[in-house]
mmCIF file of N, CA, C and O in Angstrom:
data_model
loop_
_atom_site.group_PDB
_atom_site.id
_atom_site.type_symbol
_atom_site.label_atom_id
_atom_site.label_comp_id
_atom_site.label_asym_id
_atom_site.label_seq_id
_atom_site.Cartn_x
_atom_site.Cartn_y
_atom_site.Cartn_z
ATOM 1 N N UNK W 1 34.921 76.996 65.285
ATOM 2 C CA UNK W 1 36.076 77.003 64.418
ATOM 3 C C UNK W 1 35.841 77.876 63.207
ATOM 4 O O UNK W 1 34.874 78.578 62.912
ATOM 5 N N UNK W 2 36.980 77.647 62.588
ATOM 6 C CA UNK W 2 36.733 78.531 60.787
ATOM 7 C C UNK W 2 37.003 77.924 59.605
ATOM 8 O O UNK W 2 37.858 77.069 59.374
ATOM 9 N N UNK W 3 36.458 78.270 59.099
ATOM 10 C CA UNK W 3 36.435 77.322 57.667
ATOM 11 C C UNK W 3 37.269 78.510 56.541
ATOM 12 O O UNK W 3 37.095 79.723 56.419
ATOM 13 N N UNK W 4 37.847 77.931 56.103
ATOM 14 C CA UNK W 4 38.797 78.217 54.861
ATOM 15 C C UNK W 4 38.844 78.083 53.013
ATOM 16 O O UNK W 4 38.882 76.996 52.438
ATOM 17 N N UNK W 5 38.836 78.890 52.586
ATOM 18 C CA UNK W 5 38.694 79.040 51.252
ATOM 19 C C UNK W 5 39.920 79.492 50.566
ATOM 20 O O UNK W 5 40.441 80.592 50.756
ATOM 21 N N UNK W 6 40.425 78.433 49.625
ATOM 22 C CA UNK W 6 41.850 79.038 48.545
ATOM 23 C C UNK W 6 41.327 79.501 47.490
ATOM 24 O O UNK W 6 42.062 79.925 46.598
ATOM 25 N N UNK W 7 40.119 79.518 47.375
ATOM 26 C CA UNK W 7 39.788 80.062 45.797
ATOM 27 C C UNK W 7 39.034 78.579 44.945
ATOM 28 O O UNK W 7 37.861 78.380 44.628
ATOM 29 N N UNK W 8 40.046 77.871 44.799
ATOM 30 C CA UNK W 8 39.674 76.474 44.015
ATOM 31 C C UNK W 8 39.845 75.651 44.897
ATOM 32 O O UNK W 8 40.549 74.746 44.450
ATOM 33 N N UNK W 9 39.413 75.386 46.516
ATOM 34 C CA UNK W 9 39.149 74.131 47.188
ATOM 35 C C UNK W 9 38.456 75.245 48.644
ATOM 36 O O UNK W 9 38.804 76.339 49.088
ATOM 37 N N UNK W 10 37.647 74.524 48.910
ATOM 38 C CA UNK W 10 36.791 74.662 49.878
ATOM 39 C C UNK W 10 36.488 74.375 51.095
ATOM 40 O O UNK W 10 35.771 75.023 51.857
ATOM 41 N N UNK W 11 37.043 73.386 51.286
ATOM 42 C CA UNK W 11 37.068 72.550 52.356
ATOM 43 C C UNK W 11 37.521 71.930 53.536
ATOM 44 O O UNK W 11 37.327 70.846 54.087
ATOM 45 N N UNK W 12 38.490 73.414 53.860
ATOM 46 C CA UNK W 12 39.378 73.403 54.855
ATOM 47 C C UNK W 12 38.424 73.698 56.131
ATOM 48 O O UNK W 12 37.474 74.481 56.124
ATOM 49 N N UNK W 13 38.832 72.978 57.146
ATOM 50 C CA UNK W 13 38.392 73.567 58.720
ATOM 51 C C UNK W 13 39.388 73.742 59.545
ATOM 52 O O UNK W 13 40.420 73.070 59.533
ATOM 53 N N UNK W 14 39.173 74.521 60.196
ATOM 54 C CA UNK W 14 40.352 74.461 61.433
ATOM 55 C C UNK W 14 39.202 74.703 62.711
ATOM 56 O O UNK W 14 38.723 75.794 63.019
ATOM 57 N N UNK W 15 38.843 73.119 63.489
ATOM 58 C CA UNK W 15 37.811 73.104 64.861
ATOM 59 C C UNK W 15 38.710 73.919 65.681
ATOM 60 O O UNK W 15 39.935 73.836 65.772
ATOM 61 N N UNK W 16 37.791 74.830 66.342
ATOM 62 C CA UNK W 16 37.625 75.501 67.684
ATOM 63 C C UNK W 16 38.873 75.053 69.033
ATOM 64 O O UNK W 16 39.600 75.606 69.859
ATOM 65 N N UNK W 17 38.547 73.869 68.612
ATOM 66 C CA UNK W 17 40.411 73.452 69.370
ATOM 67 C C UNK W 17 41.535 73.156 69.122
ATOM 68 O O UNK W 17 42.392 72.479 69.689
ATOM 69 N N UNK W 18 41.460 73.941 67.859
ATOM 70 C CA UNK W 18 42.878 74.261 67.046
ATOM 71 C C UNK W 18 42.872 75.655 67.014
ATOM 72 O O UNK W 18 43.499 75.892 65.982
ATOM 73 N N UNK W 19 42.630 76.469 67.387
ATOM 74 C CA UNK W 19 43.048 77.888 67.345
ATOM 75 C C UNK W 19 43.938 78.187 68.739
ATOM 76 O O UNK W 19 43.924 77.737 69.885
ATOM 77 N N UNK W 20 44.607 79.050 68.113
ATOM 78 C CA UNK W 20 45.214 79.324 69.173
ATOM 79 C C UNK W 20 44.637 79.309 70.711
ATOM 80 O O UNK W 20 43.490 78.964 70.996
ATOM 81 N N UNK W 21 45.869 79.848 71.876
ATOM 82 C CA UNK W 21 45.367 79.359 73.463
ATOM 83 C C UNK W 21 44.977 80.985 73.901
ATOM 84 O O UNK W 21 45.716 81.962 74.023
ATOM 85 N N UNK W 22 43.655 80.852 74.061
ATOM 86 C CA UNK W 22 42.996 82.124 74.407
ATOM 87 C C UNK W 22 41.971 82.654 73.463
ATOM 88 O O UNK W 22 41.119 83.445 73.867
ATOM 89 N N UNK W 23 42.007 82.323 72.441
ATOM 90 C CA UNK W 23 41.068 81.883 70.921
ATOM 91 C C UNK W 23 39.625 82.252 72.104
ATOM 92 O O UNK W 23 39.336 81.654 73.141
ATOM 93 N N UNK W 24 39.010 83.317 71.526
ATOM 94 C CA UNK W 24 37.340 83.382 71.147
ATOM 95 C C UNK W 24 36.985 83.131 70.213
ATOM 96 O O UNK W 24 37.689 82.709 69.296
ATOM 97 N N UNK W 25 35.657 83.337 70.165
ATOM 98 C CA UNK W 25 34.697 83.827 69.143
ATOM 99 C C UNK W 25 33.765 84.932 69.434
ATOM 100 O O UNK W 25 32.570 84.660 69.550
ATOM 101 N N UNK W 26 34.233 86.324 69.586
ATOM 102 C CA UNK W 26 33.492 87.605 69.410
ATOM 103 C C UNK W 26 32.193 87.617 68.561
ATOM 104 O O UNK W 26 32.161 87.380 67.354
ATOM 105 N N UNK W 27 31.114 87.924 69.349
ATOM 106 C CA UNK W 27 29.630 87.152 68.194
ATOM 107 C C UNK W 27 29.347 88.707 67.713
ATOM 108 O O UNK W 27 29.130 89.045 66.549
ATOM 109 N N UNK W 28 29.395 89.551 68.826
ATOM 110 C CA UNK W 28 28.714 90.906 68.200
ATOM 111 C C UNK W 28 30.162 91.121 66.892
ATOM 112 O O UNK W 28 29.641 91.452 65.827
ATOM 113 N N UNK W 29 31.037 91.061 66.815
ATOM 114 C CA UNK W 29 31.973 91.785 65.831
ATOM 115 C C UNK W 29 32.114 90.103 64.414
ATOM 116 O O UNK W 29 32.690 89.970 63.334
ATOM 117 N N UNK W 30 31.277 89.226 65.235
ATOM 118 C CA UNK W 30 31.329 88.184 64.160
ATOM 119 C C UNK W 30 32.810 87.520 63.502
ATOM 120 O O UNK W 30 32.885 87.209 62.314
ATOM 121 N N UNK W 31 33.540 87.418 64.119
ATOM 122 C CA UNK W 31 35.149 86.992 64.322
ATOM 123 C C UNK W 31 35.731 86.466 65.438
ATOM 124 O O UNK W 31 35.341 86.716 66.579
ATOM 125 N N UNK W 32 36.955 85.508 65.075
ATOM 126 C CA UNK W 32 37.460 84.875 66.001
ATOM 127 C C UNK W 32 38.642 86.174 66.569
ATOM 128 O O UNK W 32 38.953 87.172 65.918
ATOM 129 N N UNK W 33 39.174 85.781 68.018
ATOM 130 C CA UNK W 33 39.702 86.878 68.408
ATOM 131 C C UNK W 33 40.736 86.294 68.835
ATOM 132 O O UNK W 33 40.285 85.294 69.395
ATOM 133 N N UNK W 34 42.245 86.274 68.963
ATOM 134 C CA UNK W 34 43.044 85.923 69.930
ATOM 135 C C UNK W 34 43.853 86.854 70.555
ATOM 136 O O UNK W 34 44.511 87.746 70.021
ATOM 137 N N UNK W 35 43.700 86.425 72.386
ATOM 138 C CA UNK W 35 44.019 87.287 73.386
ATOM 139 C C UNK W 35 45.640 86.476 73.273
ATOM 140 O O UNK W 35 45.887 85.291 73.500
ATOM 141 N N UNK W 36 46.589 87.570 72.847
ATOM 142 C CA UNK W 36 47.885 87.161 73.549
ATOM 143 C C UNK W 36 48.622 88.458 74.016
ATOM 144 O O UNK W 36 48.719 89.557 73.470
ATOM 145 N N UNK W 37 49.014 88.076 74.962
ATOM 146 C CA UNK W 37 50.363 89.071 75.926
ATOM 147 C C UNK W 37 49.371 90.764 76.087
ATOM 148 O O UNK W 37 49.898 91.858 75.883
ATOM 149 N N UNK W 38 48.106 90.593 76.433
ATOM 150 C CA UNK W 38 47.523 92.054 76.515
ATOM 151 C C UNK W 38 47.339 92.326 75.051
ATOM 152 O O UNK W 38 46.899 93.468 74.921
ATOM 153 N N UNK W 39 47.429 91.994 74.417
ATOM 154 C CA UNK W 39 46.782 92.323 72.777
ATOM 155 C C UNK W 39 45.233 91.383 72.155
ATOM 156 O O UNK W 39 44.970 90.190 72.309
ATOM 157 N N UNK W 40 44.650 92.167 71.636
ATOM 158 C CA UNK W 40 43.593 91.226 70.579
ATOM 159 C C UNK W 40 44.081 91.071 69.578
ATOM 160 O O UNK W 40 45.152 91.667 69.471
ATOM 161 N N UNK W 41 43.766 90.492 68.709
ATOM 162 C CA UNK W 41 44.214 90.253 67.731
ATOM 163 C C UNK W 41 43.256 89.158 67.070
ATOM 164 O O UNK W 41 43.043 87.964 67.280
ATOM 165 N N UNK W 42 42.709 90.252 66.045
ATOM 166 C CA UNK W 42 41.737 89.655 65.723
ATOM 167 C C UNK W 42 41.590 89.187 63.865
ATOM 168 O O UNK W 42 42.016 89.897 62.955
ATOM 169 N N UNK W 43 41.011 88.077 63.715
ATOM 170 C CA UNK W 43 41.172 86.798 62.498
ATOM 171 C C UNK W 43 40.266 87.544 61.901
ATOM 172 O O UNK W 43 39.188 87.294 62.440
ATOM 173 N N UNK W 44 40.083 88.677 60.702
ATOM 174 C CA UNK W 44 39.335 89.166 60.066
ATOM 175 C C UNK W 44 39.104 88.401 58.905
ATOM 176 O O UNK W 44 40.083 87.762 58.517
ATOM 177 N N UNK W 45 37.932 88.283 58.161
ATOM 178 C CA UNK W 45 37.251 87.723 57.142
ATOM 179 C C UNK W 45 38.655 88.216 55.983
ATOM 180 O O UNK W 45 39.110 89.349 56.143
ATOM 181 N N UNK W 46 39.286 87.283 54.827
ATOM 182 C CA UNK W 46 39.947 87.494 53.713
ATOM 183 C C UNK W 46 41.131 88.143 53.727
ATOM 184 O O UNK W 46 41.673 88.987 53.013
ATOM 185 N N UNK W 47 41.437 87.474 54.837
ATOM 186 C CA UNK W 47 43.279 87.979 55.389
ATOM 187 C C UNK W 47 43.605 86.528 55.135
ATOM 188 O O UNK W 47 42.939 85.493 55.164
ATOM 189 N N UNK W 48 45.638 86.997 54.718
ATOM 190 C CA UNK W 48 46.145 85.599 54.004
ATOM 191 C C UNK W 48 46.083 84.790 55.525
ATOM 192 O O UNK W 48 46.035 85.407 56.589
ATOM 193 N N UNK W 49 46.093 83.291 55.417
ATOM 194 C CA UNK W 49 46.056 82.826 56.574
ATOM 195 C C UNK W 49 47.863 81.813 56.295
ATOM 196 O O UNK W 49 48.642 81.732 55.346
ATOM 197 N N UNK W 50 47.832 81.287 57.566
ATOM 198 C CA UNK W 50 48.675 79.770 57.698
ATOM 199 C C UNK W 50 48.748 78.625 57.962
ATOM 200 O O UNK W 50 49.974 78.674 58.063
ATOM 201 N N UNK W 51 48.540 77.647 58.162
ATOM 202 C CA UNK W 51 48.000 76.484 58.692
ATOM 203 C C UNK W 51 48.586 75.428 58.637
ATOM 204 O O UNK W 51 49.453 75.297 57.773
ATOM 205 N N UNK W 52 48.386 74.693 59.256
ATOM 206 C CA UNK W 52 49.217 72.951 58.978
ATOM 207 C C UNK W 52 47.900 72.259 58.995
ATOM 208 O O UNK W 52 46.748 72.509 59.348
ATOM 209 N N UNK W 53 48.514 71.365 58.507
ATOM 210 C CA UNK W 53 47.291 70.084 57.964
ATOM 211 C C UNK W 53 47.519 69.055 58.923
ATOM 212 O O UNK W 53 48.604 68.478 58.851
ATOM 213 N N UNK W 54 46.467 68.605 60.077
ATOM 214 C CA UNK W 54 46.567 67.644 60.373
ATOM 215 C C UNK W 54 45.630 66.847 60.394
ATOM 216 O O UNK W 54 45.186 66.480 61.482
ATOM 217 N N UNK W 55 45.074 66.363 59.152
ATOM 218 C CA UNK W 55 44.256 65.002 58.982
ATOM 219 C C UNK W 55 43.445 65.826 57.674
ATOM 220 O O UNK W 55 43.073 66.998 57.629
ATOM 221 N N UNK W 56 43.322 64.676 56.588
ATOM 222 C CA UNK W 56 42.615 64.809 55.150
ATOM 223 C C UNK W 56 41.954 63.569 55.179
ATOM 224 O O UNK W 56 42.445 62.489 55.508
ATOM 225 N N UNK W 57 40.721 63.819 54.783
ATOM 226 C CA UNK W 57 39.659 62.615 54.924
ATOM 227 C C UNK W 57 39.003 62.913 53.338
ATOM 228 O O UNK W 57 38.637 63.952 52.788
ATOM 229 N N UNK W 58 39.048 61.437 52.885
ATOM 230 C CA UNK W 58 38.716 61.002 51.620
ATOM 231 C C UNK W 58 37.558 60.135 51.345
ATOM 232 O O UNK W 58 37.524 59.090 51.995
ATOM 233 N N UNK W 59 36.637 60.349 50.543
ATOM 234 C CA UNK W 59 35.380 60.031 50.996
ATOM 235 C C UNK W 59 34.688 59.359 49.359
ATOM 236 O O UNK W 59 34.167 60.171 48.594
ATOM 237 N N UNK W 60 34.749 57.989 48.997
ATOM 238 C CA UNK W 60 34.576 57.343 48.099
ATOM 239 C C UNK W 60 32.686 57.747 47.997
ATOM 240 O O UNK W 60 31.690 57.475 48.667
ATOM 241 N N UNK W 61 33.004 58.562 46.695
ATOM 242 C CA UNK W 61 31.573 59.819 45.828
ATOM 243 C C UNK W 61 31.194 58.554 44.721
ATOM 244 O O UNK W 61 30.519 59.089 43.842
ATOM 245 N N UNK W 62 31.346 57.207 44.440
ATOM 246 C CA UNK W 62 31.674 56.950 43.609
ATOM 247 C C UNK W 62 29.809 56.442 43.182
ATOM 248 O O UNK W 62 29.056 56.738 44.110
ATOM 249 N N UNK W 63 29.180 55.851 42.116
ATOM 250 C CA UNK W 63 28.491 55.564 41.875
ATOM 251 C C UNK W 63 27.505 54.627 42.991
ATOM 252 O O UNK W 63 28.157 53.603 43.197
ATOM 253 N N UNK W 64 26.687 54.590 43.491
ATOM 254 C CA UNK W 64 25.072 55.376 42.870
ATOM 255 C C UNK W 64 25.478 56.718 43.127
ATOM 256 O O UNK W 64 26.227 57.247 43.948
ATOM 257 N N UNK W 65 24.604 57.202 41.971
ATOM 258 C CA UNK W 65 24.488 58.768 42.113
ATOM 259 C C UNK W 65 22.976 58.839 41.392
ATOM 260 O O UNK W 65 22.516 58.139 40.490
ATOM 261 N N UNK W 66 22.402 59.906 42.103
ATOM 262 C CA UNK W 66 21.026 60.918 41.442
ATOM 263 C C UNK W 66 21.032 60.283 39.986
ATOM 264 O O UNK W 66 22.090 59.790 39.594
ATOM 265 N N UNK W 67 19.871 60.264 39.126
ATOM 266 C CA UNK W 67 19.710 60.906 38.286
ATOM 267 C C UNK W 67 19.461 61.741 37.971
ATOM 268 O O UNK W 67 18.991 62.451 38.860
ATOM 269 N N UNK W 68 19.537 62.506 36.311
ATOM 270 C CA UNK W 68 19.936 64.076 36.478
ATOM 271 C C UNK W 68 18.364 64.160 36.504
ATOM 272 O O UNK W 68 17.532 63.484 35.896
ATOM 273 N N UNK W 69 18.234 65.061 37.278
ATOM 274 C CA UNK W 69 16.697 66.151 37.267
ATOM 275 C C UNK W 69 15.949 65.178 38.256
ATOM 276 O O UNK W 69 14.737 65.394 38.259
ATOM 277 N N UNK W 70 16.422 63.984 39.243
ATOM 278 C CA UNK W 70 15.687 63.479 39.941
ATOM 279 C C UNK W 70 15.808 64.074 41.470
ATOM 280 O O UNK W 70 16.366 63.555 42.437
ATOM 281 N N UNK W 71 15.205 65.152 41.395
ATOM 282 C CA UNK W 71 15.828 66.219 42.563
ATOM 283 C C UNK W 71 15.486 65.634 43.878
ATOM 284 O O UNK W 71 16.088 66.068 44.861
ATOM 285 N N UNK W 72 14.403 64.498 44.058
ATOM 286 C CA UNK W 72 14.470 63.597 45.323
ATOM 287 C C UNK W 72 15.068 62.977 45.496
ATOM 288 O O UNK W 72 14.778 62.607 46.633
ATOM 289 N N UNK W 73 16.328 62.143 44.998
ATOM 290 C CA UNK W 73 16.926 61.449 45.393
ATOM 291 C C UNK W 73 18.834 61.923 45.656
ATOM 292 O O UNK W 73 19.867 61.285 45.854
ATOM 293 N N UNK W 74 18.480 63.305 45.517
ATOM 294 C CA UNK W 74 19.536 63.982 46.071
ATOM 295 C C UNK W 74 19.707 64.543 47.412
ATOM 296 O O UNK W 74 19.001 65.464 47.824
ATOM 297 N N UNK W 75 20.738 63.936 48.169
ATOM 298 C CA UNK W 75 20.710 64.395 49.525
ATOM 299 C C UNK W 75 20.858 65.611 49.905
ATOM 300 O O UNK W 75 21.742 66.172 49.257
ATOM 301 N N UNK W 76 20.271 66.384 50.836
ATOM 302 C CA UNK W 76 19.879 67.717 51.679
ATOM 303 C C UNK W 76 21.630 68.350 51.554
ATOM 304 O O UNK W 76 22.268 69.227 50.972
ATOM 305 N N UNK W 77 21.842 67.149 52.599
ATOM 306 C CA UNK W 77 23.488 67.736 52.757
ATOM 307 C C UNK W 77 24.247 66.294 52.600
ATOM 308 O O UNK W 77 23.771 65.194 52.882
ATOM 309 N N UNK W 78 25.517 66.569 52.090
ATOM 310 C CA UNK W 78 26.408 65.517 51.863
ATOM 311 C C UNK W 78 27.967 65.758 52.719
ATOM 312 O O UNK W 78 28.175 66.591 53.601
ATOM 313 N N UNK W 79 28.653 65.057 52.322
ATOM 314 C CA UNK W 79 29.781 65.718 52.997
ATOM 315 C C UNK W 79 30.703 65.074 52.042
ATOM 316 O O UNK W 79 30.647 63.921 51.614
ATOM 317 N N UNK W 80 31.895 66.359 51.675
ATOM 318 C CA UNK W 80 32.738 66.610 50.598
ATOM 319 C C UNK W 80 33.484 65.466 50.563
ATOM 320 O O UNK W 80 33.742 64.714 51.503
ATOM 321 N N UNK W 81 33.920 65.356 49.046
ATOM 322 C CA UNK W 81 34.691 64.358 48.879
ATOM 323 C C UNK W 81 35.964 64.189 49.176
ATOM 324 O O UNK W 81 36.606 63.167 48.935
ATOM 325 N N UNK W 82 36.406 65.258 49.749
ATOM 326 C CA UNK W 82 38.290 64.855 50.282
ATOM 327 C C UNK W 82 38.013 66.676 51.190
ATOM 328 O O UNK W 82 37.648 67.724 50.658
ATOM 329 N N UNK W 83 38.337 66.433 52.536
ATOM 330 C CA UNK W 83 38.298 68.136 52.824
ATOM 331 C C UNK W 83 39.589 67.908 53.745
ATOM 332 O O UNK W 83 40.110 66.841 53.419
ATOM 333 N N UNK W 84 40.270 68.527 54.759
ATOM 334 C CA UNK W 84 41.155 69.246 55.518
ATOM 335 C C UNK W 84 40.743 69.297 56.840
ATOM 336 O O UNK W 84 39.547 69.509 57.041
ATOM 337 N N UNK W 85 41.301 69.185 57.544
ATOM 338 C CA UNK W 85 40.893 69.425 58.952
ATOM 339 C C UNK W 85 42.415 69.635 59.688
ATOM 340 O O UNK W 85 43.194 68.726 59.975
ATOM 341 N N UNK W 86 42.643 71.299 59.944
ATOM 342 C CA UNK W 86 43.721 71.988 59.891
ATOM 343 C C UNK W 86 44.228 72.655 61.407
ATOM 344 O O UNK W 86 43.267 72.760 62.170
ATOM 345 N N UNK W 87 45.483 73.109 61.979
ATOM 346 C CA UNK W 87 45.454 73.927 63.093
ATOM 347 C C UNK W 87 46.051 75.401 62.841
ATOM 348 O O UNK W 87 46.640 75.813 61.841
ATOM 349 N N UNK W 88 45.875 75.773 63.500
ATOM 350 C CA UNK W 88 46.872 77.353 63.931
ATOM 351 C C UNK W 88 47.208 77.181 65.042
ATOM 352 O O UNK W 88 47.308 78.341 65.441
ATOM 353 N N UNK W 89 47.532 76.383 66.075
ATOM 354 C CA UNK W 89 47.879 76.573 67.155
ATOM 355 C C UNK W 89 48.960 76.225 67.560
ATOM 356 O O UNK W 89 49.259 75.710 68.638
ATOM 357 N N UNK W 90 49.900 76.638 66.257
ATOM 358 C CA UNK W 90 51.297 77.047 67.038
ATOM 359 C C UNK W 90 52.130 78.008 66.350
ATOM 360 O O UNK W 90 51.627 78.772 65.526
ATOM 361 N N UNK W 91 53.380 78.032 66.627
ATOM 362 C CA UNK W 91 54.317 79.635 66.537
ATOM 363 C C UNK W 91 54.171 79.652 64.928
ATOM 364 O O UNK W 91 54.164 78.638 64.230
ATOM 365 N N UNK W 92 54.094 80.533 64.618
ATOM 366 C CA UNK W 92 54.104 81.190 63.324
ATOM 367 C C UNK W 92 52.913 81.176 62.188
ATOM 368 O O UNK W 92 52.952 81.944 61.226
ATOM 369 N N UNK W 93 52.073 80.427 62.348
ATOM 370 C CA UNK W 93 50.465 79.924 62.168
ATOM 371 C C UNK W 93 49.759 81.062 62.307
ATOM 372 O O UNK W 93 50.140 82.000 63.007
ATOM 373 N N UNK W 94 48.274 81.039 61.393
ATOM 374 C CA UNK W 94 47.423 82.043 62.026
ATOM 375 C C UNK W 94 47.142 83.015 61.108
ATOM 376 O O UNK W 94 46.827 82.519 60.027
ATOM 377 N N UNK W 95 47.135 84.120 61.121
ATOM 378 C CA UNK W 95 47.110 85.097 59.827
ATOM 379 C C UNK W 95 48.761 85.678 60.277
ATOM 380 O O UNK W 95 49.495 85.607 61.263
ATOM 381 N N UNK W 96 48.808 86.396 58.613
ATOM 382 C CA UNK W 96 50.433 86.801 58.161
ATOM 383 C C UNK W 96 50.411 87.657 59.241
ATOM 384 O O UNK W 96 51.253 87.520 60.129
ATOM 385 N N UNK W 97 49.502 88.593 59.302
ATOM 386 C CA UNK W 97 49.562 89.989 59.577
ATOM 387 C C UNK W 97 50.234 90.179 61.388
ATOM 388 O O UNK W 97 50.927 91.021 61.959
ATOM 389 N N UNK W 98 49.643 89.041 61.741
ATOM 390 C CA UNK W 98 50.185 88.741 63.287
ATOM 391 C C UNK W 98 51.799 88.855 63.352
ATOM 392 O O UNK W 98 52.310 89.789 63.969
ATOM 393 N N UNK W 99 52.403 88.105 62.848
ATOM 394 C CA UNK W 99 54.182 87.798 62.527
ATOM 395 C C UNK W 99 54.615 88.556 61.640
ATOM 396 O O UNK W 99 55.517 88.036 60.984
ATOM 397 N N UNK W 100 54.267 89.873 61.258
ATOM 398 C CA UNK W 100 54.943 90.881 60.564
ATOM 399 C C UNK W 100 55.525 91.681 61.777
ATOM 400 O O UNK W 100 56.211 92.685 61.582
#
């Protein structure tokens, strides 16, 4: 899948079975690709996108927390406090540049 950035929130995904029907992932060109009607069409890095939201998960950050400078008792990886989990896989979705 691809992960999404507005600038001031981070935490958008759209999994691998929300992209459109025919959706790769091209590894040598490092981009997702979608095959429709004999065309590629391909999801380049910092093109406007579109998306619908289907499911926001909220995730209570609330106290215990670290103390400051107690760098062991901070976890490796965490997982965000409210993120997105988004599709493109339907008409008008996807990047702009497709529906121009």
């Amino acid at each position: 899948g691809i992960d999404i950035s507005m600038g001031f929130f981070d935490d958008i995904t759209i999994p691998a079975s929300e992209m459109p029907l025919g959706s790769e992932y091209n590894g040598s060109e490092g981009v997702w690709v979608w095959r429709y009607e004999g065309n590629e069409l391909y999801m380049d890095l910092e093109e406007p996108i579109r998306f619908r939201v289907l499911e926001t998960k909220f995730l209570d950050v609330s106290p215990p927390r670290p103390k400051i400078g107690d760098v062991d008792s901070v976890p490796a990886s965490h997982a965000p406090p409210f993120s997105l989990t988004c599709t493109i896989a339907q008409d008008g979705l996807g990047l702009i540049s497709w529906w121009e």
